[in-house]
Amino acid sequence: MNFPLLNATCTSAEWGTPYYDVTIKFDAQSIRARGLLMSSHKITVSVIKADVGSYPGHGTVHPKQMEVARDSLEVAKKQGLLIDYFVTHAGDDLELIMTHRRGENDSKIHELAWSTFKEVTEKVSKPLKLYGAGQDLLAEAFSGNVKGMGPGVAEMEFEERRSDPLLVFMADKTEPGAWNLPLFRIFADPFNTAGLIIDPALHGGFTFEILDVMEDQSVRIRCPEETYDLLALIGTSARYVISKIYRNDGMPAAAASTSRLSLIAGRYVGKDDPVCIVRAQHGLPAVGEVLEPFAFPHLVAGWMRGSHHGPLMPVSIADTQNRVTRFDGPPRVVGAGFQISDGRLVGPADMFGDPAFDRARQVANEITDYMRRHGPFMPHRLGPEEMEYTTLPEVLEKLKTRFKKEQVAATAA
Ligand code: F6R
Ligand code: MG
Ligand code: MG
């Protein structure tokens, strides 16, 4: 049966949220229906971060910076752009955790993050003369998407489940490849994740999207079938970084930031200090399986002057642990745990603020002592390929003219 349509409009309210207005003629009456037109009931979690200044030196974010960021996101929440937000920091990186229904790479959400970082820089970092005020804002003006402009971005759009636990990991003094080892262990290593063996919902495995940051191209690798291919790539963590993970039936499971600041700026501008979102439970790895790899403080690149290998130390979000000190480090990761409830962020729980991670911190401190004793020698200091993106080449340049060709010894007549 066909009903004559009297009128139908789809338009945009403030912030561009679409709504519909339809009138249908039914017998002698007409029925009018109006409402929000969501592309779906999907929720998007956007974690966008930047170092816009810190104290002392590259140590930690100032409480005033967090306050200004919160005020900015509160306005966006009141206007309906955001459903919810949480502002925190990892060492000297300001972290905006936001939920909304606008999907990934949305220009309004990215613009909100960009203008928030700008505002924090102008209102707090510059007046307080914080160190490196606005350092990660590499572009003059916002142009549609913060990717490639300095800030790091991890985003995931998904259908909210009946109960949806979500963990956000935020690292300081390291690079996106730091997630390769823990993400592999969470989603592909049965010695870490018991569910890969025991739970039929996980047994089908996961697909990893890998970005080649040098060539700007990506590839999807399906596990467990292609586990060795995956490891062949992601073992080179400075170049091949995990950007997304999906359960093999398509369910989004994890997303990580992949930007390499030095590749954007063409010079050393600090490490990228990546973020990562992982969903957990009920057909995905359990929260404890997600946290387990961080009990091993594996070696990552970053630390002092972005030029050294050191252990990734899991620390509490609480201020005493969440600021770098020794040799500007060691590199560290904080974890915030939430339940998503109709897009609201219930939490956070301080995932590494637990005595169960004391031993990992102790091991990380032992590794710190051991690595530091190498001073300027590799493998503590990064290899020549990675050092190309630091200030070392300027030093080597000075010595260039002093090199003399070795004379080949005259052979005896
Ligand atoms: C590493 C980092 C710090 C600085 C170091 C020197 O990502 O941010 O280790 O590289 O403190 O900083 P500048 O050159 O600003 O004195
Ligand atoms: Mg800094
Ligand atoms: Mg940092």
GROMACS .gro file of C-alpha atoms and ligand atoms in nm:
model
  431
    1MET     CA    1   0.000   0.000   0.000
    2ASN     CA    2   0.132   0.344  -0.087
    3PHE     CA    3   0.073   0.651   0.131
    4PRO     CA    4   0.096   0.990  -0.035
    5LEU     CA    5   0.377   1.191   0.113
    6LEU     CA    6   0.269   1.550   0.177
    7ASN     CA    7   0.604   1.683   0.270
    8ALA     CA    8   0.942   1.555   0.387
    9THR     CA    9   1.245   1.750   0.500
   10CYS     CA   10   1.578   1.656   0.639
   11THR     CA   11   1.777   1.939   0.781
   12SER     CA   12   2.047   2.030   1.024
   13ALA     CA   13   2.009   2.166   1.374
   14GLU     CA   14   2.290   2.340   1.558
   15TRP     CA   15   2.622   2.156   1.523
   16GLY     CA   16   2.486   1.993   1.210
   17THR     CA   17   2.286   1.719   1.388
   18PRO     CA   18   2.041   1.604   1.117
   19TYR     CA   19   1.668   1.569   1.186
   20TYR     CA   20   1.369   1.459   0.979
   21ASP     CA   21   1.021   1.608   0.944
   22VAL     CA   22   0.779   1.392   0.744
   23THR     CA   23   0.401   1.423   0.688
   24ILE     CA   24   0.212   1.125   0.547
   25LYS     CA   25  -0.155   1.131   0.432
   26PHE     CA   26  -0.342   0.835   0.580
   27ASP     CA   27  -0.716   0.806   0.491
   28ALA     CA   28  -0.862   1.146   0.581
   29GLN     CA   29  -0.588   1.231   0.827
   30SER     CA   30  -0.228   1.321   0.796
   31ILE     CA   31   0.043   1.206   1.035
   32ARG     CA   32   0.348   1.411   1.106
   33ALA     CA   33   0.667   1.260   1.244
   34ARG     CA   34   0.974   1.450   1.349
   35GLY     CA   35   1.294   1.345   1.519
   36LEU     CA   36   1.668   1.322   1.518
   37LEU     CA   37   1.808   1.142   1.216
   38MET     CA   38   2.105   0.947   1.342
   39SER     CA   39   2.309   0.764   1.083
   40SER     CA   40   2.277   0.478   1.334
   41HIS     CA   41   2.278   0.426   1.709
   42LYS     CA   42   2.648   0.388   1.689
   43ILE     CA   43   2.869   0.562   1.937
   44THR     CA   44   3.208   0.709   1.858
   45VAL     CA   45   3.489   0.737   2.108
   46SER     CA   46   3.750   0.994   2.005
   47VAL     CA   47   4.071   1.029   2.200
   48ILE     CA   48   4.265   1.331   2.079
   49LYS     CA   49   4.585   1.446   2.251
   50ALA     CA   50   4.859   1.702   2.222
   51ASP     CA   51   5.152   1.841   2.416
   52VAL     CA   52   5.071   2.210   2.435
   53GLY     CA   53   5.315   2.292   2.712
   54SER     CA   54   5.419   2.144   3.043
   55TYR     CA   55   5.611   2.201   3.369
   56PRO     CA   56   5.882   2.175   3.473
   57GLY     CA   57   6.034   2.119   3.131
   58HIS     CA   58   5.862   1.822   2.965
   59GLY     CA   59   5.740   1.682   3.300
   60THR     CA   60   5.364   1.712   3.341
   61VAL     CA   61   5.049   1.902   3.244
   62HIS     CA   62   4.945   2.195   3.466
   63PRO     CA   63   4.606   2.167   3.647
   64LYS     CA   64   4.501   2.501   3.493
   65GLN     CA   65   4.546   2.354   3.145
   66MET     CA   66   4.311   2.069   3.233
   67GLU     CA   67   4.060   2.315   3.376
   68VAL     CA   68   4.049   2.522   3.056
   69ALA     CA   69   4.017   2.203   2.847
   70ARG     CA   70   3.728   2.082   3.065
   71ASP     CA   71   3.549   2.416   3.031
   72SER     CA   72   3.579   2.399   2.653
   73LEU     CA   73   3.444   2.043   2.632
   74GLU     CA   74   3.164   2.122   2.879
   75VAL     CA   75   3.037   2.392   2.641
   76ALA     CA   76   3.040   2.139   2.355
   77LYS     CA   77   2.850   1.890   2.572
   78LYS     CA   78   2.585   2.150   2.660
   79GLN     CA   79   2.544   2.235   2.291
   80GLY     CA   80   2.492   1.866   2.209
   81LEU     CA   81   2.807   1.812   2.007
   82LEU     CA   82   2.950   1.574   2.268
   83ILE     CA   83   2.762   1.319   2.473
   84ASP     CA   84   3.038   1.305   2.733
   85TYR     CA   85   3.406   1.374   2.789
   86PHE     CA   86   3.691   1.314   3.028
   87VAL     CA   87   4.006   1.527   3.041
   88THR     CA   88   4.328   1.380   3.177
   89HIS     CA   89   4.698   1.370   3.101
   90ALA     CA   90   4.989   1.133   3.047
   91GLY     CA   91   5.307   1.311   3.157
   92ASP     CA   92   5.320   1.630   2.948
   93ASP     CA   93   5.039   1.530   2.709
   94LEU     CA   94   4.688   1.669   2.746
   95GLU     CA   95   4.431   1.399   2.670
   96LEU     CA   96   4.073   1.464   2.556
   97ILE     CA   97   3.853   1.153   2.577
   98MET     CA   98   3.521   1.231   2.404
   99THR     CA   99   3.205   1.044   2.306
  100HIS     CA  100   2.956   1.149   2.036
  101ARG     CA  101   2.746   1.013   1.748
  102ARG     CA  102   2.917   1.182   1.458
  103GLY     CA  103   3.149   0.902   1.345
  104GLU     CA  104   3.525   0.897   1.298
  105ASN     CA  105   3.718   1.184   1.136
  106ASP     CA  106   3.434   1.426   1.198
  107SER     CA  107   3.544   1.781   1.125
  108LYS     CA  108   3.338   1.935   1.410
  109ILE     CA  109   3.491   1.703   1.669
  110HIS     CA  110   3.840   1.756   1.533
  111GLU     CA  111   3.786   2.131   1.526
  112LEU     CA  112   3.667   2.119   1.888
  113ALA     CA  113   3.988   1.941   1.990
  114TRP     CA  114   4.204   2.183   1.788
  115SER     CA  115   4.036   2.493   1.930
  116THR     CA  116   4.058   2.347   2.283
  117PHE     CA  117   4.433   2.294   2.246
  118LYS     CA  118   4.467   2.647   2.105
  119GLU     CA  119   4.268   2.795   2.392
  120VAL     CA  120   4.476   2.607   2.653
  121THR     CA  121   4.792   2.735   2.484
  122GLU     CA  122   4.674   3.097   2.477
  123LYS     CA  123   4.502   3.108   2.817
  124VAL     CA  124   4.746   2.900   3.023
  125SER     CA  125   5.063   2.773   2.853
  126LYS     CA  126   5.178   3.110   2.720
  127PRO     CA  127   5.088   3.333   3.019
  128LEU     CA  128   5.250   3.085   3.265
  129LYS     CA  129   5.545   3.046   3.025
  130LEU     CA  130   5.505   2.669   3.043
  131TYR     CA  131   5.769   2.475   2.856
  132GLY     CA  132   5.698   2.408   2.486
  133ALA     CA  133   5.373   2.612   2.479
  134GLY     CA  134   5.167   2.489   2.184
  135GLN     CA  135   5.449   2.262   2.067
  136ASP     CA  136   5.233   1.994   1.897
  137LEU     CA  137   5.015   2.243   1.706
  138LEU     CA  138   5.218   2.226   1.389
  139ALA     CA  139   4.973   2.396   1.152
  140GLU     CA  140   4.881   2.764   1.144
  141ALA     CA  141   4.507   2.704   1.115
  142PHE     CA  142   4.263   2.411   1.139
  143SER     CA  143   4.178   2.255   0.806
  144GLY     CA  144   3.914   1.986   0.850
  145ASN     CA  145   4.101   1.707   1.032
  146VAL     CA  146   4.365   1.725   1.306
  147LYS     CA  147   4.546   1.423   1.163
  148GLY     CA  148   4.868   1.547   1.009
  149MET     CA  149   4.850   1.874   1.206
  150GLY     CA  150   5.030   1.751   1.519
  151PRO     CA  151   4.776   1.611   1.768
  152GLY     CA  152   4.746   1.233   1.801
  153VAL     CA  153   4.408   1.070   1.732
  154ALA     CA  154   4.257   0.729   1.813
  155GLU     CA  155   3.891   0.688   1.720
  156MET     CA  156   3.648   0.400   1.713
  157GLU     CA  157   3.283   0.390   1.606
  158PHE     CA  158   3.080   0.094   1.723
  159GLU     CA  159   2.736  -0.033   1.814
  160GLU     CA  160   2.711  -0.001   2.192
  161ARG     CA  161   2.655  -0.341   2.350
  162ARG     CA  162   2.427  -0.415   2.646
  163SER     CA  163   2.731  -0.345   2.860
  164ASP     CA  164   3.046  -0.211   2.700
  165PRO     CA  165   3.373  -0.188   2.896
  166LEU     CA  166   3.637   0.027   2.729
  167LEU     CA  167   3.998   0.098   2.820
  168VAL     CA  168   4.200   0.400   2.710
  169PHE     CA  169   4.579   0.375   2.725
  170MET     CA  170   4.789   0.690   2.703
  171ALA     CA  171   5.169   0.688   2.684
  172ASP     CA  172   5.436   0.954   2.727
  173LYS     CA  173   5.795   0.966   2.594
  174THR     CA  174   5.744   0.702   2.330
  175GLU     CA  175   5.599   0.642   1.982
  176PRO     CA  176   5.296   0.461   1.828
  177GLY     CA  177   5.492   0.139   1.770
  178ALA     CA  178   5.500   0.100   2.150
  179TRP     CA  179   5.149  -0.053   2.127
  180ASN     CA  180   5.253  -0.325   1.880
  181LEU     CA  181   5.373  -0.574   2.139
  182PRO     CA  182   5.086  -0.539   2.390
  183LEU     CA  183   4.818  -0.530   2.117
  184PHE     CA  184   4.961  -0.842   1.957
  185ARG     CA  185   4.961  -1.019   2.289
  186ILE     CA  186   4.604  -0.911   2.374
  187PHE     CA  187   4.446  -1.012   2.041
  188ALA     CA  188   4.670  -1.285   1.900
  189ASP     CA  189   4.870  -1.455   2.174
  190PRO     CA  190   4.694  -1.741   2.353
  191PHE     CA  191   4.968  -1.742   2.617
  192ASN     CA  192   4.835  -1.398   2.717
  193THR     CA  193   4.466  -1.419   2.632
  194ALA     CA  194   4.306  -1.738   2.757
  195GLY     CA  195   3.984  -1.645   2.576
  196LEU     CA  196   4.146  -1.706   2.236
  197ILE     CA  197   4.143  -2.075   2.331
  198ILE     CA  198   3.852  -2.103   2.574
  199ASP     CA  199   3.584  -1.866   2.442
  200PRO     CA  200   3.418  -1.967   2.112
  201ALA     CA  201   3.346  -1.598   2.040
  202LEU     CA  202   3.719  -1.518   2.032
  203HIS     CA  203   3.829  -1.844   1.873
  204GLY     CA  204   3.777  -1.708   1.518
  205GLY     CA  205   4.061  -1.460   1.573
  206PHE     CA  206   4.122  -1.095   1.489
  207THR     CA  207   4.231  -0.889   1.189
  208PHE     CA  208   4.501  -0.625   1.232
  209GLU     CA  209   4.526  -0.314   1.018
  210ILE     CA  210   4.891  -0.211   0.991
  211LEU     CA  211   5.010   0.130   0.876
  212ASP     CA  212   5.348   0.170   0.711
  213VAL     CA  213   5.426   0.519   0.845
  214MET     CA  214   5.713   0.573   0.600
  215GLU     CA  215   5.510   0.500   0.284
  216ASP     CA  216   5.168   0.601   0.420
  217GLN     CA  217   4.999   0.280   0.312
  218SER     CA  218   4.820   0.011   0.508
  219VAL     CA  219   4.757  -0.361   0.496
  220ARG     CA  220   4.513  -0.593   0.674
  221ILE     CA  221   4.651  -0.914   0.825
  222ARG     CA  222   4.422  -1.188   0.952
  223CYS     CA  223   4.511  -1.390   1.258
  224PRO     CA  224   4.564  -1.664   1.356
  225GLU     CA  225   4.619  -1.766   0.991
  226GLU     CA  226   4.879  -1.499   0.915
  227THR     CA  227   5.038  -1.460   1.257
  228TYR     CA  228   5.393  -1.496   1.129
  229ASP     CA  229   5.335  -1.234   0.855
  230LEU     CA  230   5.197  -0.999   1.117
  231LEU     CA  231   5.500  -1.045   1.341
  232ALA     CA  232   5.733  -1.002   1.042
  233LEU     CA  233   5.591  -0.653   1.004
  234ILE     CA  234   5.514  -0.525   1.353
  235GLY     CA  235   5.849  -0.634   1.497
  236THR     CA  236   5.978  -0.328   1.306
  237SER     CA  237   5.782  -0.103   1.537
  238ALA     CA  238   5.934   0.227   1.417
  239ARG     CA  239   5.781   0.170   1.073
  240TYR     CA  240   5.484  -0.068   1.090
  241VAL     CA  241   5.226   0.030   1.349
  242ILE     CA  242   4.892  -0.124   1.438
  243SER     CA  243   4.614   0.125   1.366
  244LYS     CA  244   4.295  -0.084   1.409
  245ILE     CA  245   4.190  -0.430   1.521
  246TYR     CA  246   3.862  -0.602   1.429
  247ARG     CA  247   3.719  -0.933   1.542
  248ASN     CA  248   3.708  -1.153   1.233
  249ASP     CA  249   3.330  -1.109   1.210
  250GLY     CA  250   3.393  -0.733   1.168
  251MET     CA  251   3.337  -0.610   1.523
  252PRO     CA  252   3.566  -0.313   1.604
  253ALA     CA  253   3.794  -0.408   1.893
  254ALA     CA  254   4.079  -0.154   1.913
  255ALA     CA  255   4.211   0.166   1.760
  256ALA     CA  256   4.545   0.340   1.807
  257SER     CA  257   4.700   0.673   1.711
  258THR     CA  258   4.963   0.641   1.441
  259SER     CA  259   5.100   0.988   1.372
  260ARG     CA  260   5.476   1.037   1.359
  261LEU     CA  261   5.540   1.402   1.445
  262SER     CA  262   5.889   1.401   1.297
  263LEU     CA  263   5.750   1.278   0.965
  264ILE     CA  264   5.493   1.559   0.966
  265ALA     CA  265   5.733   1.834   1.068
  266GLY     CA  266   6.038   1.696   0.884
  267ARG     CA  267   6.244   1.758   1.197
  268TYR     CA  268   6.259   1.654   1.562
  269VAL     CA  269   5.962   1.790   1.756
  270GLY     CA  270   5.939   1.540   2.041
  271LYS     CA  271   5.798   1.190   2.034
  272ASP     CA  272   5.439   1.118   1.942
  273ASP     CA  273   5.327   0.985   2.279
  274PRO     CA  274   5.049   0.765   2.145
  275VAL     CA  275   4.701   0.673   2.267
  276CYS     CA  276   4.500   0.358   2.217
  277ILE     CA  277   4.139   0.244   2.275
  278VAL     CA  278   4.054  -0.119   2.354
  279ARG     CA  279   3.708  -0.267   2.404
  280ALA     CA  280   3.678  -0.561   2.641
  281GLN     CA  281   3.467  -0.855   2.764
  282HIS     CA  282   3.182  -1.064   2.634
  283GLY     CA  283   3.334  -1.197   2.310
  284LEU     CA  284   3.642  -0.973   2.333
  285PRO     CA  285   3.947  -1.014   2.558
  286ALA     CA  286   3.860  -0.965   2.927
  287VAL     CA  287   3.979  -0.648   3.104
  288GLY     CA  288   4.245  -0.854   3.283
  289GLU     CA  289   4.363  -1.003   2.952
  290VAL     CA  290   4.391  -0.651   2.809
  291LEU     CA  291   4.602  -0.534   3.104
  292GLU     CA  292   4.822  -0.842   3.132
  293PRO     CA  293   5.087  -0.751   2.866
  294PHE     CA  294   5.163  -0.428   3.054
  295ALA     CA  295   5.297  -0.635   3.345
  296PHE     CA  296   5.603  -0.679   3.123
  297PRO     CA  297   5.775  -0.339   3.082
  298HIS     CA  298   5.899  -0.398   2.727
  299LEU     CA  299   6.160  -0.178   2.563
  300VAL     CA  300   6.028   0.109   2.353
  301ALA     CA  301   6.186   0.398   2.163
  302GLY     CA  302   6.158   0.751   2.304
  303TRP     CA  303   6.267   0.865   2.650
  304MET     CA  304   6.528   1.140   2.670
  305ARG     CA  305   6.525   1.356   2.352
  306GLY     CA  306   6.318   1.088   2.178
  307SER     CA  307   6.650   0.910   2.122
  308HIS     CA  308   6.670   0.621   2.366
  309HIS     CA  309   6.531   0.277   2.429
  310GLY     CA  310   6.378   0.226   2.770
  311PRO     CA  311   6.111   0.022   2.949
  312LEU     CA  312   5.744   0.119   2.921
  313MET     CA  313   5.645   0.162   3.286
  314PRO     CA  314   5.274   0.125   3.374
  315VAL     CA  315   5.182   0.399   3.623
  316SER     CA  316   4.881   0.538   3.805
  317ILE     CA  317   4.695   0.838   3.663
  318ALA     CA  318   4.748   0.998   4.007
  319ASP     CA  319   4.989   1.287   3.990
  320THR     CA  320   5.278   1.136   4.188
  321GLN     CA  321   5.336   0.867   3.923
  322ASN     CA  322   5.209   1.051   3.618
  323ARG     CA  323   5.500   1.285   3.554
  324VAL     CA  324   5.832   1.202   3.399
  325THR     CA  325   6.142   1.253   3.609
  326ARG     CA  326   6.438   1.021   3.561
  327PHE     CA  327   6.624   1.104   3.238
  328ASP     CA  328   6.293   1.260   3.127
  329GLY     CA  329   6.125   0.926   3.182
  330PRO     CA  330   6.126   0.638   3.186
  331PRO     CA  331   5.858   0.606   2.914
  332ARG     CA  332   5.525   0.541   3.078
  333VAL     CA  333   5.167   0.438   3.019
  334VAL     CA  334   4.852   0.523   3.212
  335GLY     CA  335   4.524   0.334   3.173
  336ALA     CA  336   4.170   0.469   3.222
  337GLY     CA  337   3.883   0.219   3.238
  338PHE     CA  338   3.522   0.310   3.157
  339GLN     CA  339   3.181   0.156   3.103
  340ILE     CA  340   3.002   0.317   2.809
  341SER     CA  341   2.638   0.382   2.897
  342ASP     CA  342   2.437   0.538   2.610
  343GLY     CA  343   2.756   0.716   2.520
  344ARG     CA  344   2.825   0.838   2.872
  345LEU     CA  345   3.167   0.765   3.017
  346VAL     CA  346   3.116   0.586   3.348
  347GLY     CA  347   3.449   0.606   3.528
  348PRO     CA  348   3.740   0.621   3.500
  349ALA     CA  349   3.903   0.347   3.700
  350ASP     CA  350   4.278   0.398   3.738
  351MET     CA  351   4.388   0.070   3.577
  352PHE     CA  352   4.756   0.068   3.680
  353GLY     CA  353   4.700   0.224   4.023
  354ASP     CA  354   4.709  -0.123   4.175
  355PRO     CA  355   4.976  -0.306   4.376
  356ALA     CA  356   4.951  -0.582   4.112
  357PHE     CA  357   5.160  -0.352   3.887
  358ASP     CA  358   5.418  -0.264   4.156
  359ARG     CA  359   5.640  -0.547   4.039
  360ALA     CA  360   5.627  -0.422   3.676
  361ARG     CA  361   5.736  -0.079   3.803
  362GLN     CA  362   6.019  -0.236   4.001
  363VAL     CA  363   6.136  -0.433   3.696
  364ALA     CA  364   6.111  -0.116   3.486
  365ASN     CA  365   6.333   0.062   3.739
  366GLU     CA  366   6.590  -0.219   3.722
  367ILE     CA  367   6.586  -0.202   3.340
  368THR     CA  368   6.623   0.176   3.369
  369ASP     CA  369   6.943   0.134   3.575
  370TYR     CA  370   7.078  -0.123   3.333
  371MET     CA  371   7.002   0.075   3.018
  372ARG     CA  372   7.129   0.404   3.159
  373ARG     CA  373   7.471   0.251   3.224
  374HIS     CA  374   7.520   0.231   2.845
  375GLY     CA  375   7.523   0.613   2.834
  376PRO     CA  376   7.546   0.729   2.470
  377PHE     CA  377   7.597   0.379   2.330
  378MET     CA  378   7.351   0.174   2.128
  379PRO     CA  379   7.127  -0.011   2.191
  380HIS     CA  380   7.034   0.236   2.470
  381ARG     CA  381   7.067   0.521   2.220
  382LEU     CA  382   6.858   0.455   1.909
  383GLY     CA  383   7.019   0.336   1.584
  384PRO     CA  384   7.122   0.571   1.301
  385GLU     CA  385   6.795   0.538   1.102
  386GLU     CA  386   6.586   0.663   1.394
  387MET     CA  387   6.845   0.925   1.492
  388GLU     CA  388   6.795   1.089   1.154
  389TYR     CA  389   6.483   1.248   1.301
  390THR     CA  390   6.667   1.397   1.599
  391THR     CA  391   6.918   1.679   1.636
  392LEU     CA  392   7.216   1.439   1.603
  393PRO     CA  393   7.260   1.491   1.224
  394GLU     CA  394   7.340   1.861   1.293
  395VAL     CA  395   7.626   1.749   1.517
  396LEU     CA  396   7.754   1.496   1.263
  397GLU     CA  397   7.737   1.757   0.986
  398LYS     CA  398   8.010   1.958   1.161
  399LEU     CA  399   8.251   1.663   1.144
  400LYS     CA  400   8.187   1.590   0.778
  401THR     CA  401   8.473   1.796   0.634
  402ARG     CA  402   8.724   1.651   0.879
  403PHE     CA  403   8.699   1.298   0.743
  404LYS     CA  404   8.994   1.197   0.519
  405LYS     CA  405   8.991   0.897   0.287
  406GLU     CA  406   9.206   0.613   0.415
  407GLN     CA  407   9.505   0.548   0.181
  408VAL     CA  408   9.513   0.190   0.059
  409ALA     CA  409   9.850   0.050   0.174
  410ALA     CA  410  10.096   0.025  -0.119
  411THR     CA  411  10.143  -0.336  -0.209
  412ALA     CA  412  10.502  -0.465  -0.194
  413ALA     CA  413  10.671  -0.475  -0.533
  414F6R     C1  414   6.129   1.365   2.475
  414F6R     C2  415   6.119   1.495   2.540
  414F6R     C3  416   6.234   1.545   2.621
  414F6R     C4  417   6.311   1.653   2.546
  414F6R     C5  418   6.435   1.701   2.627
  414F6R     C6  419   6.508   1.816   2.558
  414F6R     O1  420   6.014   1.341   2.398
  414F6R     O2  421   6.023   1.566   2.527
  414F6R     O3  422   6.318   1.441   2.662
  414F6R     O4  423   6.352   1.605   2.422
  414F6R     O5  424   6.393   1.745   2.754
  414F6R     O6  425   6.415   1.916   2.533
  414F6R     P1  426   6.456   2.059   2.473
  414F6R     O7  427   6.531   2.031   2.345
  414F6R     O8  428   6.327   2.126   2.454
  414F6R     O9  429   6.545   2.125   2.576
  415MG      MG  430   5.630   1.899   2.677
  416MG      MG  431   5.487   1.392   2.590
   0.00000   0.00000   0.00000
